[in-house]
């Protein structure tokens, strides 16, 4: 009996391995027309995947110099097509969500079903909140956000005029999380230390957990994902802070409707109202769901902004000759327009400086990750089958004096 059991189990395992091998061959064959950096073998490709995991910049540079506009790289999570050149950039920008999906790529890269919440991605109406009411109200809430930035800087940076040695990134994160949440949840919660620390750590937890989950084959993700991810713990911690605020807001909206005097003009209000307008019936009134969407927006906002500001400060320290020009522009514009959203748009030198620091120091090896939801053909004829992960080479291009193509020719 035991012999039959183990024989059956071994047979099932061998059958499954055979299926996975044939499936991997099928997926690879759909991309045979796109050249590969490193090995393209089912098993040997893992050596290149590991090299890409450890030093992606070098692997992508190799592909850009050797193949030009499109090539593929094996990753620990599957094949990824890397695009290169301004034409490919324009094609990516013009492609609609139902052809090259940002959301699917985001869900896949952060393993959102385990690190965040699968429900929030089924009906991602919080994206609409960010695009419309949040963006529209930046001007109206600008004075509050500036007030929080000033207060946060006073709390996190020493006021002495002498030199003070300190790590910059953590204080900058503290400023950014408070400024962001002044718009998201307002006072007093935006100044709560535990709440702020949660949102700073949440992004680190998500990325770290997603990387760990990605080290396992996809068929194992439903098993290892819940074991590895700190998502449930973080959501529970967020609910401790957000439940009283959300509950109060739900009661006020239920009592007064969409308009009343002194109605809070923040992300919590916009989130609840948008969920009602879009008819999110199965999510309506779910404090846990709202809390997840607050964490999600913080995930997108804090570390990207903090890193950009930190790089800018380092470049200013290295090139102090730039400081007088920036200060002169800020003083001239704010004297004319005040500290307003209109004034920020007119800071042309500041805008150029920050963009240049991002070109030199910002971001990873690639940008604009997408997943093809249907077969897609780029303007140069490059064909991408449905289900393929595609992204654009960025760092190596930003560091090159000319666009990287085979033999160094211009694109």
Coordinates of C-alpha atoms in Angstrom, one line a residue:
X1 CA 0.0 0.0 0.0
X2 CA 2.8 2.4 1.0
X3 CA 4.6 1.5 -2.2
X4 CA 1.6 2.3 -4.4
X5 CA 1.1 5.6 -2.5
X6 CA 4.6 6.8 -3.1
X7 CA 4.6 5.5 -6.7
X8 CA 1.4 7.5 -7.4
X9 CA 2.8 10.6 -5.7
X10 CA 6.0 10.3 -7.6
X11 CA 4.1 9.9 -10.9
X12 CA 2.0 13.0 -10.1
X13 CA 5.1 15.0 -9.3
X14 CA 6.8 13.8 -12.6
X15 CA 3.7 14.7 -14.6
X16 CA 3.5 18.1 -13.0
X17 CA 7.2 18.8 -13.7
X18 CA 6.7 17.7 -17.3
X19 CA 3.8 20.0 -17.6
X20 CA 5.8 22.9 -16.2
X21 CA 8.7 22.2 -18.5
X22 CA 6.4 22.1 -21.6
X23 CA 4.7 25.3 -20.5
X24 CA 8.0 27.0 -20.0
X25 CA 9.0 25.9 -23.5
X26 CA 5.7 27.3 -24.9
X27 CA 6.2 30.7 -23.3
X28 CA 9.8 30.9 -24.4
X29 CA 8.8 29.9 -28.0
X30 CA 6.4 32.9 -28.2
X31 CA 9.4 35.2 -27.6
X32 CA 11.9 33.4 -29.9
X33 CA 11.8 36.3 -32.4
X34 CA 13.2 38.6 -29.7
X35 CA 17.0 38.3 -29.0
X36 CA 18.1 37.2 -25.6
X37 CA 20.8 38.6 -23.3
X38 CA 22.7 35.6 -21.9
X39 CA 21.4 32.1 -22.1
X40 CA 17.8 31.3 -23.3
X41 CA 17.7 27.7 -22.1
X42 CA 14.9 26.6 -19.8
X43 CA 17.4 25.8 -17.0
X44 CA 20.6 27.6 -18.1
X45 CA 18.7 30.9 -18.3
X46 CA 18.6 31.0 -14.5
X47 CA 22.3 31.9 -14.4
X48 CA 21.5 35.1 -16.4
X49 CA 18.4 35.7 -14.3
X50 CA 20.5 35.6 -11.2
X51 CA 23.1 38.0 -12.8
X52 CA 20.2 40.3 -13.6
X53 CA 18.9 40.1 -10.1
X54 CA 22.4 41.1 -8.7
X55 CA 23.5 43.6 -11.4
X56 CA 20.6 44.6 -13.6
X57 CA 22.2 47.8 -14.9
X58 CA 25.1 45.9 -16.5
X59 CA 22.9 43.3 -18.1
X60 CA 20.6 45.9 -19.6
X61 CA 23.6 47.9 -20.9
X62 CA 24.8 44.8 -22.6
X63 CA 21.5 44.3 -24.3
X64 CA 21.2 47.9 -25.4
X65 CA 24.6 47.9 -27.0
X66 CA 24.2 44.6 -28.7
X67 CA 20.6 44.5 -29.8
X68 CA 19.1 48.0 -30.0
X69 CA 15.4 48.6 -29.7
X70 CA 14.2 45.3 -28.1
X71 CA 15.6 42.3 -26.3
X72 CA 14.6 39.9 -23.6
X73 CA 16.1 39.0 -20.3
X74 CA 15.3 36.0 -18.1
X75 CA 14.3 37.0 -14.6
X76 CA 13.6 34.8 -11.6
X77 CA 9.9 35.5 -12.2
X78 CA 9.8 34.9 -16.0
X79 CA 10.8 36.6 -19.2
X80 CA 11.0 40.4 -19.5
X81 CA 11.3 42.3 -22.7
X82 CA 13.4 45.5 -22.5
X83 CA 12.7 48.3 -24.9
X84 CA 15.2 51.0 -25.9
X85 CA 14.9 54.3 -27.7
X86 CA 12.6 57.3 -28.1
X87 CA 10.3 55.6 -30.6
X88 CA 9.6 52.8 -28.1
X89 CA 9.0 55.4 -25.4
X90 CA 6.4 57.1 -27.5
X91 CA 4.7 53.8 -28.3
X92 CA 4.6 53.0 -24.6
X93 CA 3.1 56.4 -23.7
X94 CA 0.4 56.1 -26.3
X95 CA -0.6 52.5 -25.6
X96 CA -4.0 52.4 -23.7
X97 CA -4.4 50.5 -20.4
X98 CA -6.4 47.7 -22.1
X99 CA -3.3 46.9 -24.3
X100 CA -0.3 47.6 -22.1
X101 CA -1.5 47.6 -18.5
X102 CA 0.2 49.6 -15.8
X103 CA -2.1 48.2 -13.1
X104 CA -1.5 44.5 -14.0
X105 CA 2.3 45.2 -14.0
X106 CA 2.0 47.0 -10.6
X107 CA 0.0 44.1 -9.1
X108 CA 2.5 41.6 -10.4
X109 CA 5.7 43.4 -9.4
X110 CA 4.6 44.0 -5.8
X111 CA 2.7 40.7 -5.5
X112 CA -0.3 42.8 -4.4
X113 CA -2.6 39.9 -3.7
X114 CA -0.3 39.0 -0.7
X115 CA 1.5 42.3 0.2
X116 CA -1.5 44.7 -0.1
X117 CA -5.0 43.4 -0.8
X118 CA -6.5 41.5 -3.8
X119 CA -9.8 43.3 -3.3
X120 CA -8.4 46.7 -3.7
X121 CA -7.0 45.7 -7.2
X122 CA -10.3 44.2 -8.3
X123 CA -11.9 47.6 -8.1
X124 CA -9.1 50.2 -8.0
X125 CA -11.2 53.3 -7.7
X126 CA -8.6 54.9 -5.4
X127 CA -6.7 55.6 -8.6
X128 CA -9.6 57.7 -9.8
X129 CA -9.5 59.5 -6.5
X130 CA -5.9 60.4 -7.0
X131 CA -6.4 61.4 -10.6
X132 CA -9.4 63.7 -10.1
X133 CA -10.4 65.0 -6.6
X134 CA -6.9 64.8 -5.1
X135 CA -5.2 66.5 -8.1
X136 CA -8.0 69.0 -8.4
X137 CA -7.7 70.0 -4.7
X138 CA -3.9 70.5 -4.5
X139 CA -4.3 74.2 -5.0
X140 CA -7.0 74.5 -2.4
X141 CA -5.0 72.6 0.2
X142 CA -1.6 74.0 -0.8
X143 CA -1.3 76.3 2.2
X144 CA -2.0 73.4 4.6
X145 CA 0.6 71.2 3.0
X146 CA 3.2 74.0 3.1
X147 CA 2.3 74.6 6.7
X148 CA 3.0 70.9 7.4
X149 CA 6.3 71.0 5.5
X150 CA 7.5 74.0 7.6
X151 CA 6.5 72.4 10.9
X152 CA 8.0 69.0 9.9
X153 CA 11.3 70.6 8.9
X154 CA 11.4 72.5 12.2
X155 CA 10.8 69.2 14.0
X156 CA 13.3 67.1 12.0
X157 CA 16.2 69.4 11.2
X158 CA 18.4 71.3 13.7
X159 CA 18.1 75.0 13.6
X160 CA 21.8 75.7 14.5
X161 CA 23.8 77.7 12.0
X162 CA 26.9 75.7 12.6
X163 CA 27.6 72.5 10.7
X164 CA 25.7 69.5 12.0
X165 CA 26.4 66.0 10.8
X166 CA 23.3 63.9 10.2
X167 CA 21.7 61.3 7.9
X168 CA 19.4 63.1 5.5
X169 CA 17.1 60.4 4.2
X170 CA 15.2 59.6 7.4
X171 CA 14.4 63.3 8.3
X172 CA 13.3 63.8 4.7
X173 CA 11.0 60.8 4.9
X174 CA 9.5 62.2 8.1
X175 CA 8.8 65.5 6.3
X176 CA 7.3 63.8 3.2
X177 CA 5.0 61.4 5.2
X178 CA 3.6 64.3 7.2
X179 CA 3.1 66.6 4.2
X180 CA 1.5 63.8 2.2
X181 CA -0.8 62.8 5.0
X182 CA -1.9 66.4 5.8
X183 CA -3.6 66.0 2.4
X184 CA -4.7 62.4 3.0
X185 CA -5.9 62.3 6.6
X186 CA -5.2 65.8 7.9
X187 CA -4.5 66.9 11.5
X188 CA -3.9 65.5 14.0
X189 CA -3.3 62.0 12.6
X190 CA -0.7 63.2 10.0
X191 CA 1.6 64.0 13.0
X192 CA 1.1 60.8 14.9
X193 CA 4.6 59.2 15.1
X194 CA 3.4 55.6 15.0
X195 CA 1.1 56.2 12.1
X196 CA 3.9 58.0 10.1
X197 CA 6.4 55.3 10.9
X198 CA 4.0 52.6 9.7
X199 CA 3.6 54.3 6.4
X200 CA 7.4 54.7 5.9
X201 CA 8.0 51.1 6.8
X202 CA 5.1 49.8 4.8
X203 CA 6.7 50.5 1.5
X204 CA 9.9 48.7 2.6
X205 CA 7.9 45.7 3.8
X206 CA 6.0 45.5 0.5
X207 CA 9.1 45.6 -1.7
X208 CA 11.1 43.2 0.5
X209 CA 8.2 40.7 0.8
X210 CA 7.5 40.9 -3.0
X211 CA 11.2 40.1 -3.7
X212 CA 11.1 37.1 -1.4
X213 CA 7.8 35.8 -2.9
X214 CA 9.3 36.3 -6.4
X215 CA 12.1 33.9 -5.5
X216 CA 9.6 31.1 -5.6
X217 CA 7.9 29.6 -8.7
X218 CA 4.5 31.2 -9.4
X219 CA 2.5 28.1 -8.5
X220 CA 3.9 28.3 -5.0
X221 CA 2.9 32.0 -4.5
X222 CA -0.5 31.2 -3.0
X223 CA 1.3 29.1 -0.3
X224 CA 4.4 31.2 0.4
X225 CA 2.8 34.6 -0.1
X226 CA 0.6 34.6 3.0
X227 CA 3.5 33.1 5.1
X228 CA 6.0 35.7 4.0
X229 CA 4.0 38.9 3.7
X230 CA 3.5 41.4 6.6
X231 CA 0.5 42.8 4.8
X232 CA -2.2 41.7 7.3
X233 CA -0.1 42.9 10.2
X234 CA 0.4 46.3 8.6
X235 CA -3.3 46.7 7.7
X236 CA -4.3 45.8 11.3
X237 CA -1.9 48.5 12.6
X238 CA -3.3 51.0 10.1
X239 CA -6.8 50.3 11.1
X240 CA -6.0 51.1 14.7
X241 CA -5.2 54.6 13.7
X242 CA -7.8 55.0 10.8
X243 CA -10.9 53.3 12.2
X244 CA -12.1 56.2 14.4
X245 CA -11.5 58.8 11.7
X246 CA -13.2 56.7 8.9
X247 CA -16.1 55.8 11.2
X248 CA -16.7 59.4 12.1
X249 CA -16.5 60.5 8.5
X250 CA -19.0 57.7 7.4
X251 CA -21.4 58.8 10.1
X252 CA -21.2 62.5 9.1
X253 CA -21.7 61.7 5.4
X254 CA -24.6 59.6 6.2
X255 CA -26.2 62.3 8.4
X256 CA -25.5 65.4 6.2
X257 CA -25.1 64.0 2.7
X258 CA -22.5 65.3 0.3
X259 CA -22.5 68.9 1.5
X260 CA -22.2 70.5 4.9
X261 CA -20.4 73.3 6.5
X262 CA -16.7 72.6 7.3
X263 CA -16.8 69.3 5.5
X264 CA -13.2 67.9 5.6
X265 CA -11.5 68.3 2.2
X266 CA -9.1 65.3 2.3
X267 CA -8.5 61.9 0.7
X268 CA -10.7 60.1 3.3
X269 CA -13.7 62.2 2.2
X270 CA -12.9 61.8 -1.5
X271 CA -12.4 58.1 -1.1
X272 CA -15.7 57.5 0.6
X273 CA -17.6 59.7 -1.8
X274 CA -16.0 58.1 -4.8
X275 CA -16.8 54.6 -3.6
X276 CA -20.5 55.7 -3.2
X277 CA -20.6 57.3 -6.7
X278 CA -19.0 54.3 -8.4
X279 CA -21.3 51.9 -6.6
X280 CA -18.7 49.8 -4.9
X281 CA -21.4 47.8 -3.2
X282 CA -19.3 44.9 -1.9
X283 CA -16.7 47.4 -0.5
X284 CA -19.1 50.2 0.7
X285 CA -18.5 51.1 4.3
X286 CA -15.6 48.7 4.7
X287 CA -13.1 50.4 7.0
X288 CA -10.5 47.8 6.3
X289 CA -10.8 48.4 2.5
X290 CA -10.5 52.2 3.0
X291 CA -7.5 51.6 5.3
X292 CA -5.8 49.5 2.6
X293 CA -6.3 52.3 0.0
X294 CA -4.8 54.9 2.4
X295 CA -1.7 52.6 2.7
X296 CA -1.6 52.2 -1.0
X297 CA -1.4 55.9 -1.7
X298 CA 1.3 56.3 0.9
X299 CA 3.2 53.4 -0.7
X300 CA 3.3 55.4 -4.0
X301 CA 4.1 58.8 -2.5
X302 CA 6.6 58.6 0.3
X303 CA 9.8 56.9 -0.8
X304 CA 9.8 58.2 -4.4
X305 CA 9.6 61.8 -3.2
X306 CA 12.0 61.3 -0.3
X307 CA 14.6 59.8 -2.6
X308 CA 14.3 62.6 -5.1
X309 CA 14.6 65.3 -2.5
X310 CA 17.6 63.5 -0.9
X311 CA 19.4 63.3 -4.2
X312 CA 18.7 67.0 -4.8
X313 CA 20.2 67.9 -1.5
X314 CA 23.3 65.9 -2.1
X315 CA 23.8 67.5 -5.5
X316 CA 23.3 71.0 -3.9
X317 CA 26.0 70.1 -1.4
X318 CA 28.3 69.0 -4.2
X319 CA 27.5 72.1 -6.3
X320 CA 26.9 75.0 -4.0
X321 CA 27.2 77.4 -6.9
X322 CA 23.7 76.4 -7.9
X323 CA 22.1 77.5 -4.6
X324 CA 22.1 81.3 -5.2
X325 CA 20.3 80.9 -8.6
X326 CA 17.6 78.6 -7.0
X327 CA 17.1 80.9 -4.0
X328 CA 16.9 84.0 -6.3
X329 CA 14.2 82.4 -8.4
X330 CA 12.2 81.2 -5.4
X331 CA 12.3 84.6 -3.7
X332 CA 11.3 86.4 -7.0
X333 CA 8.4 84.1 -7.8
X334 CA 7.0 83.8 -4.3
X335 CA 7.2 87.6 -3.8
X336 CA 5.0 87.9 -6.9
X337 CA 2.7 84.9 -6.6
X338 CA 2.9 84.0 -2.9
X339 CA 3.4 80.4 -1.7
X340 CA 0.8 78.9 -4.1
X341 CA 0.5 76.1 -6.6
X342 CA 0.7 78.8 -9.4
X343 CA 4.1 79.9 -8.0
X344 CA 5.4 76.3 -8.1
X345 CA 4.6 76.0 -11.8
X346 CA 6.8 79.1 -12.5
X347 CA 9.9 77.7 -10.8
X348 CA 11.6 76.8 -14.1
X349 CA 15.2 76.6 -12.8
X350 CA 14.1 74.5 -9.9
X351 CA 12.2 72.2 -12.2
X352 CA 15.2 71.8 -14.4
X353 CA 17.5 71.2 -11.5
X354 CA 15.3 68.4 -10.0
X355 CA 14.8 66.8 -13.4
X356 CA 18.6 66.7 -13.9
X357 CA 19.2 65.2 -10.5
X358 CA 16.7 62.5 -11.4
X359 CA 18.4 61.8 -14.7
X360 CA 21.8 61.5 -13.0
X361 CA 20.8 59.7 -9.8
X362 CA 17.2 58.8 -9.8
X363 CA 15.3 55.6 -10.4
X364 CA 16.2 52.0 -11.2
X365 CA 17.5 50.3 -14.3
X366 CA 14.1 50.5 -16.1
X367 CA 10.9 52.5 -16.1
X368 CA 7.3 52.2 -17.3
X369 CA 6.8 48.5 -16.6
X370 CA 3.7 47.2 -18.4
X371 CA 2.1 43.8 -19.1
X372 CA 0.5 43.2 -22.5
X373 CA -3.1 42.3 -22.0
X374 CA -3.4 41.4 -25.7
X375 CA -1.0 40.9 -28.6
X376 CA 0.8 44.2 -29.3
X377 CA 3.0 45.4 -32.2
X378 CA 5.3 48.4 -31.8
X379 CA 5.8 51.0 -34.5
X380 CA 9.1 49.4 -35.6
X381 CA 7.4 46.0 -36.0
X382 CA 8.4 44.4 -32.7
X383 CA 5.7 42.0 -31.8
X384 CA 4.8 41.4 -28.1
X385 CA 2.4 38.5 -27.3
X386 CA -0.3 38.8 -24.7
X387 CA 0.9 38.2 -21.1
X388 CA 4.4 39.5 -21.8
X389 CA 6.1 41.9 -19.3
X390 CA 7.7 44.9 -21.0
X391 CA 9.7 47.8 -19.7
X392 CA 11.9 50.6 -21.0
X393 CA 15.6 50.9 -20.3
X394 CA 16.3 54.2 -18.4
X395 CA 19.4 54.4 -16.2
X396 CA 21.9 53.2 -18.9
X397 CA 20.3 55.6 -21.4
X398 CA 20.4 58.5 -19.0
X399 CA 24.1 57.9 -18.4
X400 CA 25.0 57.7 -22.1
X401 CA 26.1 60.6 -24.2
X402 CA 24.1 59.3 -27.1
X403 CA 21.2 56.8 -27.4
X404 CA 22.5 53.2 -27.1
X405 CA 22.0 51.2 -30.2
X406 CA 24.1 48.5 -31.9
X407 CA 27.4 49.9 -33.1
X408 CA 26.6 53.2 -31.3
X409 CA 24.4 54.5 -34.2
X410 CA 21.8 57.1 -33.3
X411 CA 18.1 56.0 -33.0

